[in-house]
Short mmCIF file of C-alpha atoms and ligand atoms in Angstrom, two decimals:
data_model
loop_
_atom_site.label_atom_id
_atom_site.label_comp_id
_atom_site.label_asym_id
_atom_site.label_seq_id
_atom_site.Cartn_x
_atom_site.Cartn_y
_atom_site.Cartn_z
CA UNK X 1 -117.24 -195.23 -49.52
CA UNK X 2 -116.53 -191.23 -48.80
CA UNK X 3 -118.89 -188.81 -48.99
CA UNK X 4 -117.85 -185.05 -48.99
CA UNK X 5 -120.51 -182.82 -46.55
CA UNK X 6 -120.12 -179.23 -46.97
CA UNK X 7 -121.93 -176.16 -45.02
CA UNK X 8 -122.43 -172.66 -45.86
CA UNK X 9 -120.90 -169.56 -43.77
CA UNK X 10 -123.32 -167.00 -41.84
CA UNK X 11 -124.93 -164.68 -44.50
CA UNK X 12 -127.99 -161.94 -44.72
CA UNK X 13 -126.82 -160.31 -41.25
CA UNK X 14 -127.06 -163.99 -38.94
CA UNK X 15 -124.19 -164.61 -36.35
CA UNK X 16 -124.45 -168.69 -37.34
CA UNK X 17 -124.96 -170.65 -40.13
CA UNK X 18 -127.22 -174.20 -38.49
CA UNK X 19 -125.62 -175.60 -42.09
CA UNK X 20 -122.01 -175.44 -41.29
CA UNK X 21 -123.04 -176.14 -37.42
CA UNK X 22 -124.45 -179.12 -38.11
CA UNK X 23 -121.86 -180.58 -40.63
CA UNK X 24 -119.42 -180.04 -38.14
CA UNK X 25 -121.56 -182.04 -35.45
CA UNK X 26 -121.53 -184.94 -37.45
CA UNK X 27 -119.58 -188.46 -36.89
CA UNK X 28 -116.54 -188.99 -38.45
CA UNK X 29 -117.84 -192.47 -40.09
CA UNK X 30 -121.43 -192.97 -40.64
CA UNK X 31 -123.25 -196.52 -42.31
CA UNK X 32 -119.69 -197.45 -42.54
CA UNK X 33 -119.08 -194.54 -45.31
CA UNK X 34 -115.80 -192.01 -44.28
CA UNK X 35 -117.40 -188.66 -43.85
CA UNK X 36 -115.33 -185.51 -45.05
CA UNK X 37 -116.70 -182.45 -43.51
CA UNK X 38 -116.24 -178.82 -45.50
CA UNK X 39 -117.58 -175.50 -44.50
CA UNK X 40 -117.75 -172.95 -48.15
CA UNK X 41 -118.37 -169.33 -48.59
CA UNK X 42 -121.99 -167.95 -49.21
CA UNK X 43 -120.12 -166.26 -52.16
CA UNK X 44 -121.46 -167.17 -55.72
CA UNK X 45 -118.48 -168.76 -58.27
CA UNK X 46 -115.97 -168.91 -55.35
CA UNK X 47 -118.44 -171.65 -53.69
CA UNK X 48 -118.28 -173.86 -56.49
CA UNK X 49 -114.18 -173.45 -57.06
CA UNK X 50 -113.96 -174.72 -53.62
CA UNK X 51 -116.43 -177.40 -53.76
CA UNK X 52 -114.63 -178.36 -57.17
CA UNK X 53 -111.38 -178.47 -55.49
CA UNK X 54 -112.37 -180.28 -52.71
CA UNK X 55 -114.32 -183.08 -54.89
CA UNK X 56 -110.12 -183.74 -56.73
CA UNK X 57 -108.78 -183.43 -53.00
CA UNK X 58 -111.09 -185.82 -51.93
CA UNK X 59 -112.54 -188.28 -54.53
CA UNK X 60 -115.70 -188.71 -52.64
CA UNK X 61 -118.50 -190.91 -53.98
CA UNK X 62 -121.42 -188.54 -52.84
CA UNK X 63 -121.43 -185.32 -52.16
CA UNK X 64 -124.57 -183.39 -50.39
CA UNK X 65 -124.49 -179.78 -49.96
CA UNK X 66 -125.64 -178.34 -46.86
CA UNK X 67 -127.61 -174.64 -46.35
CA UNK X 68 -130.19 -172.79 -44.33
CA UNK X 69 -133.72 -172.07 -45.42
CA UNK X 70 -134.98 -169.51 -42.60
CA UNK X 71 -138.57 -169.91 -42.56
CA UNK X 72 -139.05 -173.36 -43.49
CA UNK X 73 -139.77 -176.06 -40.62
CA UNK X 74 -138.03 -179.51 -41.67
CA UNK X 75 -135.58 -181.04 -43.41
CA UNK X 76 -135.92 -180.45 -47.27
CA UNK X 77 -134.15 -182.76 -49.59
CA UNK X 78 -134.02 -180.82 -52.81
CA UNK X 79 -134.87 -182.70 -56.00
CA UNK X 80 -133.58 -180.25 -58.58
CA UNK X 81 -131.62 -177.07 -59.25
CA UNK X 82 -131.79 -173.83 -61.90
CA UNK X 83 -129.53 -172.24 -64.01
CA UNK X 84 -129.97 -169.08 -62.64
CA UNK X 85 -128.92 -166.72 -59.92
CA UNK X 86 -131.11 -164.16 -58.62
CA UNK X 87 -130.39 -162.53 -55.56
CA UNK X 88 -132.78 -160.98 -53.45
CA UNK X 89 -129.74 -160.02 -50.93
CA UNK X 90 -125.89 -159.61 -51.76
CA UNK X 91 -123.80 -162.88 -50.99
CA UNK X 92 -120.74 -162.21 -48.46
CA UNK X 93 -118.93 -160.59 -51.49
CA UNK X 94 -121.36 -157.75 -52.71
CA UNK X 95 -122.43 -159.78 -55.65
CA UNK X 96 -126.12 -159.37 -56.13
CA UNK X 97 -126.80 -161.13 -59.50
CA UNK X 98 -129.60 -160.89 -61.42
CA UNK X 99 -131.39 -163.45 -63.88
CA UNK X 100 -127.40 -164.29 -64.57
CA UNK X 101 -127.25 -167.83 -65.94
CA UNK X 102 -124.88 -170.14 -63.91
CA UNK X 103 -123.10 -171.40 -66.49
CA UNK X 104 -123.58 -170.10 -70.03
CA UNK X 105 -125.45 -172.69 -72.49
CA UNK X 106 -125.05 -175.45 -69.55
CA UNK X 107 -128.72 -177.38 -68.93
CA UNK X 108 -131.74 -175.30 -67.69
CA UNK X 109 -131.75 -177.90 -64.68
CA UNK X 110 -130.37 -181.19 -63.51
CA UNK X 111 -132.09 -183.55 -61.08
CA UNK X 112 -130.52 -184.88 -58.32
CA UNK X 113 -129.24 -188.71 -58.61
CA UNK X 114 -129.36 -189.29 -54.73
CA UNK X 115 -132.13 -191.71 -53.58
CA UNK X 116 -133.86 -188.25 -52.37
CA UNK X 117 -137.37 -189.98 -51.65
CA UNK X 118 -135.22 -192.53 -49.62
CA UNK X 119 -133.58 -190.23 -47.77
CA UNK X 120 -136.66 -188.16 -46.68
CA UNK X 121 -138.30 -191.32 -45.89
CA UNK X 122 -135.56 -191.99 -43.67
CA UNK X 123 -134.88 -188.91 -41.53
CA UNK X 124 -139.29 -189.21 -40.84
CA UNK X 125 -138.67 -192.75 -39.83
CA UNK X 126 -136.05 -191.22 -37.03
CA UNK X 127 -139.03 -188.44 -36.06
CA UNK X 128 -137.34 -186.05 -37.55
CA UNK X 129 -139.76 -184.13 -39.86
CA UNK X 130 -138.70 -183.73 -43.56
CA UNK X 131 -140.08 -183.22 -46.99
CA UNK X 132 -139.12 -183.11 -50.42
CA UNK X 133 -138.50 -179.72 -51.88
CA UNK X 134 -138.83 -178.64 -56.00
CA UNK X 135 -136.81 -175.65 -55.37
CA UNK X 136 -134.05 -174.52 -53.65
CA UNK X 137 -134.54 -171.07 -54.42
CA UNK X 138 -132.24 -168.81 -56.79
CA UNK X 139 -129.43 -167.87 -54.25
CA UNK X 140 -125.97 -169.68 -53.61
CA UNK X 141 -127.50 -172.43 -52.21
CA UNK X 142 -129.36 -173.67 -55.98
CA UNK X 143 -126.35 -172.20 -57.54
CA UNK X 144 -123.74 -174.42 -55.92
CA UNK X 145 -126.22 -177.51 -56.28
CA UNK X 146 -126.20 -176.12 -59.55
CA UNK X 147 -122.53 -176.26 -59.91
CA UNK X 148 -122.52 -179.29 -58.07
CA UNK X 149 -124.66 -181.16 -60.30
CA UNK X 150 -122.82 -179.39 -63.38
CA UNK X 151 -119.66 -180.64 -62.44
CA UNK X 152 -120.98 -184.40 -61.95
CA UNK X 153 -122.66 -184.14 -65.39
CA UNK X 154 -119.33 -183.11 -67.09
CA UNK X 155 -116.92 -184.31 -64.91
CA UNK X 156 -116.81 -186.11 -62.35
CA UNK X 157 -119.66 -188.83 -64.21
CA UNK X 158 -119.25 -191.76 -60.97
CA UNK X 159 -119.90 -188.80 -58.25
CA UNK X 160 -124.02 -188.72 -56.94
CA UNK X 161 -124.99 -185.97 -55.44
CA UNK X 162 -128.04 -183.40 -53.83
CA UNK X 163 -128.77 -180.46 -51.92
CA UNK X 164 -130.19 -180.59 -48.27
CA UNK X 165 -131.68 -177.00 -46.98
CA UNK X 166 -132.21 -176.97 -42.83
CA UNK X 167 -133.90 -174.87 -40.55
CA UNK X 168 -133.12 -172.05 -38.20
CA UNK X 169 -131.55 -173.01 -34.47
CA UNK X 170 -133.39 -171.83 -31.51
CA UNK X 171 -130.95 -169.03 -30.72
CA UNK X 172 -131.31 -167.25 -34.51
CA UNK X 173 -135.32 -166.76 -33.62
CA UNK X 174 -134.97 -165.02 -30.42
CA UNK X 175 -136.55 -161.72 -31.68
CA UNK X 176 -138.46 -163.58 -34.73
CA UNK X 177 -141.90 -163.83 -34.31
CA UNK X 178 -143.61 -166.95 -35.51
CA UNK X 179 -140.70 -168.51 -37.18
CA UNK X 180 -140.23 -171.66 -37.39
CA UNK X 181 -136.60 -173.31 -35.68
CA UNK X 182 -135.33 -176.80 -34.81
CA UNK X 183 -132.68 -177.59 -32.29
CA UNK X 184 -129.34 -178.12 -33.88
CA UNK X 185 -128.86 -181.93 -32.45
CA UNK X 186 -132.01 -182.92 -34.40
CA UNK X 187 -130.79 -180.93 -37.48
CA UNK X 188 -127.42 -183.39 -37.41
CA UNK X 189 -129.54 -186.16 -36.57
CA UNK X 190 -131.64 -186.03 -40.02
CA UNK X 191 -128.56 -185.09 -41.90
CA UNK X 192 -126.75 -188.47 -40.20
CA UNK X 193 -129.89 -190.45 -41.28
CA UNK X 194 -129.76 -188.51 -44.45
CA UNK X 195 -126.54 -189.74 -45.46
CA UNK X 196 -126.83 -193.09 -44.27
CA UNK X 197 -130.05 -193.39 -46.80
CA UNK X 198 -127.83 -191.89 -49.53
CA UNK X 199 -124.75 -194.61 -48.82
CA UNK X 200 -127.62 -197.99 -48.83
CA UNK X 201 -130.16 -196.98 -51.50
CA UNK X 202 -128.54 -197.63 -55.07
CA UNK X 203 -132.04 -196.84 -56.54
CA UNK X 204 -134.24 -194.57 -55.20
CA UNK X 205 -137.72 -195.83 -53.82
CA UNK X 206 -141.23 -195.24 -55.04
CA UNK X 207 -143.00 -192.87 -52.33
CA UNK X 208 -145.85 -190.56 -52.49
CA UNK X 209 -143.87 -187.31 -51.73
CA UNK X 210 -145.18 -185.27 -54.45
CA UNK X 211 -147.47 -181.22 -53.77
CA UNK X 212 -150.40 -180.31 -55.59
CA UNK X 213 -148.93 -176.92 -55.02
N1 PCA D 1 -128.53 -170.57 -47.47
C1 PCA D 1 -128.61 -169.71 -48.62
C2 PCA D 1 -127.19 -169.54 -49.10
C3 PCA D 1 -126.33 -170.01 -47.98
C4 PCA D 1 -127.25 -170.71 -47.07
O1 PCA D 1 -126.91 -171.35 -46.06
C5 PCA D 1 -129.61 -170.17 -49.69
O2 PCA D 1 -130.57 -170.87 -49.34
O3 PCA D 1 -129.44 -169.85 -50.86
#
């Protein structure tokens, strides 16, 4: 089994992306699955080209997209994605899109089809706090999940695939007050369990993971 990781470049004015770090941190092999590594430009379009090309390169059986969420405190597995960009901030290209569909007439969503509840489940069981997330916002990260999930939809039908958002590293919350961070060791340390989940759950498991709001 392969599975294709990739990680986003720094963006919105930070020296480091934890995405990219952490993707890079990560074992060659993990649950006996070859692990291709990929960092990708916080650039909307261009990110999904390169994903795209990567995914013929490669062949990979999953693929799990890797970004930073400042201000959240865990691991979030992210359950489905929008066909929309709307950019509070420019990407690293200038492009500030607004209320742009993704791709015109494509699905208002997909759903991931990685055991997400599995994998959240797992990354807790290592002490690693996680969560399930309903939205990965409307920036390149839900846009290349997005494209992502468009691509396994019209293409690439045997692929599975999701969307995992991380934390800020200690060193980007320096001069941030009351923001939440985790250290970048634990960060690779979910995503490791993260992928293992993803390579032994065919089906996904029943867990209460659900938000009232
Ligand atoms: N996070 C951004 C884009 C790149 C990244 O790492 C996001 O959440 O949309």
């Amino acid at each position: 089994m392969k599975v294709l990781i990739t990680g986003f470049d720094p963006f919105g004015g930070e020296k480091i992306n934890p995405s990219f770090e952490a993707v890079r941190r990560l074992e060659d092999v993990i649950a006996g699955a070859e692990i291709v590594k990929l960092e990708i430009p916080t650039v909307f379009n261009k990110s999904i080209m390169e994903l795209e090309k990567a995914i013929i390169k490669e062949n990979p059986d999953i693929v799990i997209c890797v970004g930073q969420a400042g201000g959240r405190f865990d691991l979030t597995i992210e359950r489905v994605s929008i066909n929309v960009d709307d950019a509070r901030i420019p990407d690293n290209e200038g492009n500030q899109f607004i209320d742009k569909a993704i791709f015109e007439g494509g699905e208002n969503a997909y759903f991931s089809n990685l055991p997400i509840k599995a994998m959240v489940e797992e990354i807790r069981k290592g002490g690693i706090p996680a969560s399930l997330s309903n939205s990965a916002g409307t920036f390149v990260c839900n846009h290349i999940m997005y494209g992502l999930l468009h691509l396994i939809h019209t293409k690439y039908p045997a692929v599975r695939g999701t969307f995992i958002h991380v934390p800020f590293i200690p060193a980007q919350v320096m001069s941030k007050a009351n923001t939440p961070y985790m250290e970048l060791e634990k960060i690779t340390q979910g995503l490791t369990l993260a992928i293992k989940a993803a390579v032994e759950n065919k089906e996904d498991i029943k867990a209460v993971l659900g938000t009232i709001c």
